[in-house]
Short mmCIF file of C-alpha atoms and ligand atoms in Angstrom, two decimals:
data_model
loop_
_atom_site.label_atom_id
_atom_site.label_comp_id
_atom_site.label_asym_id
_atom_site.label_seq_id
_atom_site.Cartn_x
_atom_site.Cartn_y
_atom_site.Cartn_z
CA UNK A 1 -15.63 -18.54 52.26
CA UNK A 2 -16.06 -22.19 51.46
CA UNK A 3 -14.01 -23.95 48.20
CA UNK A 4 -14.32 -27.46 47.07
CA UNK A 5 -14.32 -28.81 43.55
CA UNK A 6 -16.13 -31.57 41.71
CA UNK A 7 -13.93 -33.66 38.68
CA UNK A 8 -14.49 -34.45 35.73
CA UNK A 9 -12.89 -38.38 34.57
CA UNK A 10 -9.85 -37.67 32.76
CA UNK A 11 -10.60 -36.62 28.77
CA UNK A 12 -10.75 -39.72 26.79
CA UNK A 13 -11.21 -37.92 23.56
CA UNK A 14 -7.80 -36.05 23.46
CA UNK A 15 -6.37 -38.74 20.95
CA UNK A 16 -9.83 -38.98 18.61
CA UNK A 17 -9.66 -35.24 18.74
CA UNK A 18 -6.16 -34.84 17.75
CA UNK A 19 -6.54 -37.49 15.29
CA UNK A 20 -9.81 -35.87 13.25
CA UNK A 21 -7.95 -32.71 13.56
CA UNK A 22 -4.82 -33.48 11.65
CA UNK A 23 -6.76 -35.49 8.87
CA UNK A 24 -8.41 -32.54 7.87
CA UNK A 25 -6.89 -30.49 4.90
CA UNK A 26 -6.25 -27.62 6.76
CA UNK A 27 -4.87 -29.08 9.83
CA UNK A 28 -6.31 -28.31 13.02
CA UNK A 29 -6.03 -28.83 16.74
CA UNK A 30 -8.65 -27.29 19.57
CA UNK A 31 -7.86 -24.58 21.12
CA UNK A 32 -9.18 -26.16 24.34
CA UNK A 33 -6.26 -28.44 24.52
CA UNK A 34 -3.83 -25.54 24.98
CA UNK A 35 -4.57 -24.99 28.65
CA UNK A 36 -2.52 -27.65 30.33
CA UNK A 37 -0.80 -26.60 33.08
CA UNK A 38 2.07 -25.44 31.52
CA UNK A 39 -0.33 -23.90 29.19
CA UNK A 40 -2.85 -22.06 31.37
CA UNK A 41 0.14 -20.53 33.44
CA UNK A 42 2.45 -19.31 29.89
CA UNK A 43 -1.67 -17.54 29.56
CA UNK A 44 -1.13 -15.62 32.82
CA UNK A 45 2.09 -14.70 31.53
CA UNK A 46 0.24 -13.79 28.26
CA UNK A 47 -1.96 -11.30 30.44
CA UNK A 48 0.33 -9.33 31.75
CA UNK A 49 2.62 -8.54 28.55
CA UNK A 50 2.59 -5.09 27.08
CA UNK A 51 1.43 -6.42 23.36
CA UNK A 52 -1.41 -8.12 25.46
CA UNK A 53 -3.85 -5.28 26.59
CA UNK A 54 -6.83 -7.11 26.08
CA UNK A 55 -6.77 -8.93 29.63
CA UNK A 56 -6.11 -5.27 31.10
CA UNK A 57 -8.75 -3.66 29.61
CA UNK A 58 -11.48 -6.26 30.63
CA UNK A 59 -9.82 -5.54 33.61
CA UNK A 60 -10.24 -1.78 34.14
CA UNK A 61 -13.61 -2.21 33.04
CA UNK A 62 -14.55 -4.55 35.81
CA UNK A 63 -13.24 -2.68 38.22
CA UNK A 64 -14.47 0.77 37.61
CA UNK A 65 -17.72 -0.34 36.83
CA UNK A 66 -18.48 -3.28 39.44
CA UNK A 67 -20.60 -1.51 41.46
CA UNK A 68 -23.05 -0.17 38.27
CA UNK A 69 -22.80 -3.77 37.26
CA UNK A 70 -24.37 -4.98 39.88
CA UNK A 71 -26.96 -2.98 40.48
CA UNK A 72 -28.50 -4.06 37.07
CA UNK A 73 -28.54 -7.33 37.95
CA UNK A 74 -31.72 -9.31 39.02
CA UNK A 75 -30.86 -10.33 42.75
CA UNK A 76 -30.59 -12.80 44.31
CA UNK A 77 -28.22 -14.65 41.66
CA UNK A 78 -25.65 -17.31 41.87
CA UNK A 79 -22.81 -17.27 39.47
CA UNK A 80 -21.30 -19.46 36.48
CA UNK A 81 -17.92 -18.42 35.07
CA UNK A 82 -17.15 -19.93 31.88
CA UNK A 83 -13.45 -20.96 31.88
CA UNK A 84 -12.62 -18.63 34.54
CA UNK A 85 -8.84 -18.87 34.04
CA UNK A 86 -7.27 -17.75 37.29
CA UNK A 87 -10.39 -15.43 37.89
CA UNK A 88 -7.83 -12.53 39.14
CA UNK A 89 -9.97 -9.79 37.52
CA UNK A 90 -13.26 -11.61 38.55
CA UNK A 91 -12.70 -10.39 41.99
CA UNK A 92 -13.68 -6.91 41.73
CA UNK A 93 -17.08 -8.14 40.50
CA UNK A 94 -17.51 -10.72 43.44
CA UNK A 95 -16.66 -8.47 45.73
CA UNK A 96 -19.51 -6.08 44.77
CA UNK A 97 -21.61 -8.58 44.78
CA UNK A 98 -20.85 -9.70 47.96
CA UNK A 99 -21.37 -7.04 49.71
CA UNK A 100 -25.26 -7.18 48.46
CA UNK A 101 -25.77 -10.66 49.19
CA UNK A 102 -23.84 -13.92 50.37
CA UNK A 103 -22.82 -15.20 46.99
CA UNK A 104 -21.91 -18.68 45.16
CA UNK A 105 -19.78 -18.23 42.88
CA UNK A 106 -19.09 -21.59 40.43
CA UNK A 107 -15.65 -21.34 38.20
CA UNK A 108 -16.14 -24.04 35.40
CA UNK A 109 -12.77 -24.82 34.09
CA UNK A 110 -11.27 -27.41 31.62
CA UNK A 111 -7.97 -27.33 33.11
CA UNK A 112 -7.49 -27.87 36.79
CA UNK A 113 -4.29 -25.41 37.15
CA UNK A 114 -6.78 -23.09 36.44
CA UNK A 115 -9.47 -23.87 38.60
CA UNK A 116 -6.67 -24.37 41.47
CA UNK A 117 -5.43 -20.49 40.63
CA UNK A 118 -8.96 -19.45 40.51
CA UNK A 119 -9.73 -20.72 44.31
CA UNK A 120 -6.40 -19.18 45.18
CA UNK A 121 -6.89 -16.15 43.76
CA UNK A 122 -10.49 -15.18 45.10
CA UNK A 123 -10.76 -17.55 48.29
CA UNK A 124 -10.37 -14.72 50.84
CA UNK A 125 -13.81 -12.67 49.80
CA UNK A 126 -16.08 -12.58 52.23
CA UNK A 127 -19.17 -13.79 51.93
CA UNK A 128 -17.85 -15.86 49.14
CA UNK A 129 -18.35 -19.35 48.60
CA UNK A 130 -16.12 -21.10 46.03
CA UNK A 131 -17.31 -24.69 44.13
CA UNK A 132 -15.49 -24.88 40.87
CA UNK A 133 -16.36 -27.51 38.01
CA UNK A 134 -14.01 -29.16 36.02
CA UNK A 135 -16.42 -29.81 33.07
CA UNK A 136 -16.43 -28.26 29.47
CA UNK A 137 -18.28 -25.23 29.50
CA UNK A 138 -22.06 -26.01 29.03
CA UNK A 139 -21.69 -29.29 30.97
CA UNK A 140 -20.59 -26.90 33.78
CA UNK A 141 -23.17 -24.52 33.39
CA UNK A 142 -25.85 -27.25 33.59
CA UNK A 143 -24.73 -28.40 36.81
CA UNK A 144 -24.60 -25.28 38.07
CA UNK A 145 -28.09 -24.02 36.66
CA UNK A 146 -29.36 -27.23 38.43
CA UNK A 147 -28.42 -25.65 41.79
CA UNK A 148 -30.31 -22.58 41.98
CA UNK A 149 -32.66 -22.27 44.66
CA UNK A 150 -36.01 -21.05 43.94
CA UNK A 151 -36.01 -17.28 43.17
CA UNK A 152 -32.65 -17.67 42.30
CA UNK A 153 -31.76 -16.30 39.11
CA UNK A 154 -28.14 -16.98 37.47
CA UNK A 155 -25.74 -14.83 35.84
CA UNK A 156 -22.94 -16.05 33.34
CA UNK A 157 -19.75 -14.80 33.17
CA UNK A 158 -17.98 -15.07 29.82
CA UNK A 159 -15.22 -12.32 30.43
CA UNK A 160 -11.76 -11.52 28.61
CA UNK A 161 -13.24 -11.89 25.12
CA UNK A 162 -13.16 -16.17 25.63
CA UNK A 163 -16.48 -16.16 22.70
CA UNK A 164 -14.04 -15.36 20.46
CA UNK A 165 -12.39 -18.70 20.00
CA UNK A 166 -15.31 -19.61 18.29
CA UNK A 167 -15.93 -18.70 14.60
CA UNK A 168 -19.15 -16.49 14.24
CA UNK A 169 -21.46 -19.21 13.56
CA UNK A 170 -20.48 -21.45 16.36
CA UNK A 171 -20.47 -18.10 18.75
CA UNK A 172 -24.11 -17.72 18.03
CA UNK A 173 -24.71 -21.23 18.45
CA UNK A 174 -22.85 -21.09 21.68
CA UNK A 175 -25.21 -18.32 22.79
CA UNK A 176 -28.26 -20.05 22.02
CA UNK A 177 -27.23 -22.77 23.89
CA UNK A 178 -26.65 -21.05 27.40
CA UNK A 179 -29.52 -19.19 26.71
CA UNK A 180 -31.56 -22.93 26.60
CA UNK A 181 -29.72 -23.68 30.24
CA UNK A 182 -31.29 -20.18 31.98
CA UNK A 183 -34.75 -18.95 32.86
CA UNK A 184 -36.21 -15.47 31.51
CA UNK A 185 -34.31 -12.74 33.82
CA UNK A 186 -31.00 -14.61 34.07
CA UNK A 187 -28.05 -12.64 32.94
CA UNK A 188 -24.86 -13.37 31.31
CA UNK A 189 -21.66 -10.44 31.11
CA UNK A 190 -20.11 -11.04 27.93
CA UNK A 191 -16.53 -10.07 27.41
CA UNK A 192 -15.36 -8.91 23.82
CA UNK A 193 -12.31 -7.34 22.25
CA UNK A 194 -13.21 -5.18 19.27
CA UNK A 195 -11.56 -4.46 16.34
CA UNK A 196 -8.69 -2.53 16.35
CA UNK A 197 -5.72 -1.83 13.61
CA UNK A 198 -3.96 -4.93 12.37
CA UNK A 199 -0.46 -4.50 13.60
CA UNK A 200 -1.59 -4.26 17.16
CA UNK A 201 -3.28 -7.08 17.14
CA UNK A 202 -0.97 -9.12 15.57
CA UNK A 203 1.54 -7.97 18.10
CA UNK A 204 -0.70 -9.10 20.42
CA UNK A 205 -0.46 -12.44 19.27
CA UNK A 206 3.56 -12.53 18.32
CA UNK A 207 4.97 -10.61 21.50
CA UNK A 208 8.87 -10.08 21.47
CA UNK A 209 9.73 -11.81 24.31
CA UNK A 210 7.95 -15.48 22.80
CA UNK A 211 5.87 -16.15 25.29
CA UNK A 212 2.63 -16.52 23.09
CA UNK A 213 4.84 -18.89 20.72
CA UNK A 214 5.80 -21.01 23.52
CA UNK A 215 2.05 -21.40 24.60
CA UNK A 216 1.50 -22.16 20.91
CA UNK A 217 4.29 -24.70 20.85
CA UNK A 218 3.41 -26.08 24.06
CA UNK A 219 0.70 -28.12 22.62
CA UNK A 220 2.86 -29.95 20.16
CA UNK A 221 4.65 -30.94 23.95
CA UNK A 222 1.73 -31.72 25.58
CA UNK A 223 0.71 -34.09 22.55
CA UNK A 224 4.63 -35.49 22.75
CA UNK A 225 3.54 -36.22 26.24
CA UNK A 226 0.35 -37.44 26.78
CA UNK A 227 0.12 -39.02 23.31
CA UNK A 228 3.34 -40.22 22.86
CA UNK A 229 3.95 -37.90 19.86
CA UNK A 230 7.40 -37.27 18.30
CA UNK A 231 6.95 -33.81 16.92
CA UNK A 232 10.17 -31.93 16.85
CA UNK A 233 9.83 -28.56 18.72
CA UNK A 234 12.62 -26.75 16.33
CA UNK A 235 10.89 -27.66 12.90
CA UNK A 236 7.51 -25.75 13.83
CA UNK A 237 7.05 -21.77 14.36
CA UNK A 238 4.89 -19.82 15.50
CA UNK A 239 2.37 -17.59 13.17
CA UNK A 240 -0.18 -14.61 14.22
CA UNK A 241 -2.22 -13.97 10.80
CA UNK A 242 -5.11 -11.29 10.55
CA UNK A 243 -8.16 -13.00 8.56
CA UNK A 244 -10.30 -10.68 7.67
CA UNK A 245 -12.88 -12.53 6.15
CA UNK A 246 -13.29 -13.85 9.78
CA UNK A 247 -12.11 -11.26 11.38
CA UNK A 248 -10.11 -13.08 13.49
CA UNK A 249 -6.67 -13.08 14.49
CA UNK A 250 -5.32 -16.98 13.78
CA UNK A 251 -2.62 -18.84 15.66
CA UNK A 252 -0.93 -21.80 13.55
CA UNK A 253 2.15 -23.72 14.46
CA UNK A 254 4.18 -24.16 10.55
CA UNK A 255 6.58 -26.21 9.87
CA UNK A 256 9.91 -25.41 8.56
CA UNK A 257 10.44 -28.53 6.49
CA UNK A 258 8.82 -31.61 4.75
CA UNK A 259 8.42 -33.78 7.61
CA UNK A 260 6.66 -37.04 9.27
CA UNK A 261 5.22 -37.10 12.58
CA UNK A 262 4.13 -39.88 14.49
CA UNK A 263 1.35 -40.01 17.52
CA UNK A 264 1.90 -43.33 18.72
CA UNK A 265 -1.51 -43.35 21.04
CA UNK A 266 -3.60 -42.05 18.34
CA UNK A 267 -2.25 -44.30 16.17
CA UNK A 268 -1.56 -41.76 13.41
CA UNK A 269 1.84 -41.04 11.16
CA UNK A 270 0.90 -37.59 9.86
CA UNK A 271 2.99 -35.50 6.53
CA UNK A 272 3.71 -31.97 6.71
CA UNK A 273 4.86 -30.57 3.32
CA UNK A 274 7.35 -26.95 4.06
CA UNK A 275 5.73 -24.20 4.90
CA UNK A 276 2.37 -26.17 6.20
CA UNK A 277 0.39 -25.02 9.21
CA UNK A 278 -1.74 -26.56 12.16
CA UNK A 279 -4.05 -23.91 12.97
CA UNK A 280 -4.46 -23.76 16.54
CA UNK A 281 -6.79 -20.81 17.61
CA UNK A 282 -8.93 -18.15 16.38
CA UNK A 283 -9.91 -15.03 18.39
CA UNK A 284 -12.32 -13.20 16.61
CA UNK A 285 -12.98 -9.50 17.19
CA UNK A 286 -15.87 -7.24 17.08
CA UNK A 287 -17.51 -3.93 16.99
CA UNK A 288 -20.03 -3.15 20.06
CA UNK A 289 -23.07 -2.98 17.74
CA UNK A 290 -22.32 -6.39 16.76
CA UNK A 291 -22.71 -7.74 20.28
CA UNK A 292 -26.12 -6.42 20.57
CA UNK A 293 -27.27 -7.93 17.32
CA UNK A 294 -25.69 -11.36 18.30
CA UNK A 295 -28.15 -10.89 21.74
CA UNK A 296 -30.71 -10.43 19.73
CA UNK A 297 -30.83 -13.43 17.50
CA UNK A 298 -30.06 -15.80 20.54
CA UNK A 299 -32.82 -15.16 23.17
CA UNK A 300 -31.33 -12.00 25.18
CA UNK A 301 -31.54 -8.27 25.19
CA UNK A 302 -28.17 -6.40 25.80
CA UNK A 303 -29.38 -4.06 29.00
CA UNK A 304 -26.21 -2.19 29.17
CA UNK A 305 -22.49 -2.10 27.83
CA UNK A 306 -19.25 -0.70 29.00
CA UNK A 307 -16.20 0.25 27.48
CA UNK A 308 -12.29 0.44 27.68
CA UNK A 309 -11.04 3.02 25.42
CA UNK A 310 -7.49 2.65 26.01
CA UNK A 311 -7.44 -1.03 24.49
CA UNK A 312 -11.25 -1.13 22.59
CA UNK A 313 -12.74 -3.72 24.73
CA UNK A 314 -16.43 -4.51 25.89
CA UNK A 315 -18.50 -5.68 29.06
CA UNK A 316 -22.26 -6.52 27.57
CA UNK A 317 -24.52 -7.13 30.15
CA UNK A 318 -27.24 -9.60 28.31
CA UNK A 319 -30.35 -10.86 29.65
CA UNK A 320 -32.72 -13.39 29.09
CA UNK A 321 -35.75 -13.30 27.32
C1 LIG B 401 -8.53 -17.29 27.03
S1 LIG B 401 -8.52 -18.04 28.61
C2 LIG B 401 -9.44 -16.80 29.51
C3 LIG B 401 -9.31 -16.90 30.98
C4 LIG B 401 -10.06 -15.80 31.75
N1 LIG B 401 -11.51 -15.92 31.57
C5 LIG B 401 -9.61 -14.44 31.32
O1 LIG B 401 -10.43 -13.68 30.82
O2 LIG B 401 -8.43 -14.11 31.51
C6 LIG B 401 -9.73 -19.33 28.38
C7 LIG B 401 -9.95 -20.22 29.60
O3 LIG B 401 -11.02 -21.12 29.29
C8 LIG B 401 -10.67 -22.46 29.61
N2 LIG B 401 -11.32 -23.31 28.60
C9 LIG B 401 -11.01 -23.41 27.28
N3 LIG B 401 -11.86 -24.24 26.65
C10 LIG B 401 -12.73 -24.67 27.60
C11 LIG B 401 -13.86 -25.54 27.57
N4 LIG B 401 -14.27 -26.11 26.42
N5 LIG B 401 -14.55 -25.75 28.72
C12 LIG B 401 -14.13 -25.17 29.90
N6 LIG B 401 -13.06 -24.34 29.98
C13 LIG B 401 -12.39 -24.08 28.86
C14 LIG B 401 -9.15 -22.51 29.54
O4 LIG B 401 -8.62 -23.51 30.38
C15 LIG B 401 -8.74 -21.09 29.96
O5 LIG B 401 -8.46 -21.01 31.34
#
């Protein structure tokens, strides 16, 4: 196996972001910025609590259905993982594929204790060879689209249910726009968590021991840090809230008090009134008819799914028209 990595400058847009986010009347901050390295490793935590069986479930999938997996897909392929996270449960999906062919597999990762896990965690695979990206997503996948070699086709991961950070909307917008980066025959393996009752998944998102909260609250550090923010850890808590309008289990971060905060290098003072949220993420769920329809309307055909029934969760294999 071979691993290198190519850099991205540091983000300059951090304090612009933060700063648009907070003006708005339901305050807001990406969800992207929770993955610093404090943040992406509180996620591995995340993925191994017993509220959290999402990340298991993709999981099982993967692994007892690798081999099928494969098989459907157009060969020979390089691959693109959208944020790949530490890729643990990638491997059983490499490894199938590399048996068939010598494969390049291309992590693309916003934060780079990710991308380091990632390398880590799947650098001994034979036949494996590792160049991750730290790019935004579709950045990423351009560079890596860029590299096939003629008769190459490309398959896109998007595993442990990531698509559902964005609202519905901005999902199928999301999917139109890899689909404008691929070729017809290309594939993408889209993870999704479907619906399931409320209380589970809003134990998901709350677990006992506080882990998700401290990812949650970690932000509001990370901004104290790298923006020179004064937010006060003790006067926020953490929320899970069902929508089900959205469908979507929410994340916010409300505070406990009226209250000023100031972000000295975004140049903002921002007022919190009692009982006021940031909302920080949104994981939407759906039902496995959905995920064909959303193919559909974006320029793919779903070829095959498969399913964990312990924890509903789905593996869609999509390809390109
Ligand atoms: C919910 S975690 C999922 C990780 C892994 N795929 C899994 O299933 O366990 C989302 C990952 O995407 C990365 N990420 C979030 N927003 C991103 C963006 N805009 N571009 C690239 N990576 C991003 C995060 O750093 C994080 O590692």
């Amino acid at each position: 196996m071979v691993t290198s990595a190519i850099t991205a400058q540091p983000d300059l847009e951090f304090a612009a972001e933060v700063r648009e986010g907070l003006a708005k009347p339901q305050k807001e901050l990406l969800s992207k910025y929770l993955y610093d390295d404090v943040g992406s490793a509180l996620f591995e935590v995340i993925s191994v609590l017993p509220e959290y069986g999402l990340t298991r479930a993709d999981e099982r999938v993967l692994q007892r259905n690798a081999f099928e997996i494969v098989e459907k897909l157009p060969l020979p392929m390089l691959v693109a993982e959208l944020g790949s996270g530490s890729g643990k449960k990638t491997r059983w999906l490499l490894k199938a594929l590399a048996h068939r062919q010598h494969t390049a597999y291309h992590p693309i990762e916003i934060s780079p204790t990710a991308l380091a896990m990632c390398k880590r965690e799947l650098g001994d695979i034979d036949s494996l060879s590792i160049v991750g990206f730290e790019r935004e997503y579709l950045d990423g996948l351009e560079e890596v689209a860029a590299r096939r070699k003629k008769g190459q086709h490309v398959l896109v991961l998007f595993l442990g249910s990531t698509i559902g950070n964005f609202d519905r909307p901005a999902g199928l917008q999301f999917l139109r726009n890899i689909r404008a980066t691929l070729v017809p025959g290309d594939a993408m393996l889209l993870g999704t968590d479907l619906l399931k009752p409320v209380p589970q998944l809003l134990n998901a998102y709350d677990d006992a021991l506080g882990v998700t909260a401290a990812f949650n609250k970690n932000l509001l550090v990370r901004i104290n840090r790298e923006l020179a923010g004064n937010f006060s850890l003790g006067d926020f808590e953490h929320e899970a809230r069902f929508n089900p309008w959205a469908r979507s289990v929410e994340m916010h971060l409300r505070s406990t008090r009226p209250q000023t905060v100031t972000i000295a290098a975004a140049g903002i003072s921002v007022r919190f009134a009692e009982g006021e949220t940031i909302w920080t993420e949104s994981s939407h769920k759906y039902t496995k008819e959905e995920i064909c329809g959303m193919a559909k309307d974006t320029g793919f055909h779903c070829r095959a799914q498969w399913f964990d029934h312990e924890w509903p969760f789905a593996e869609s294999l999509l390809i390109a028209e």
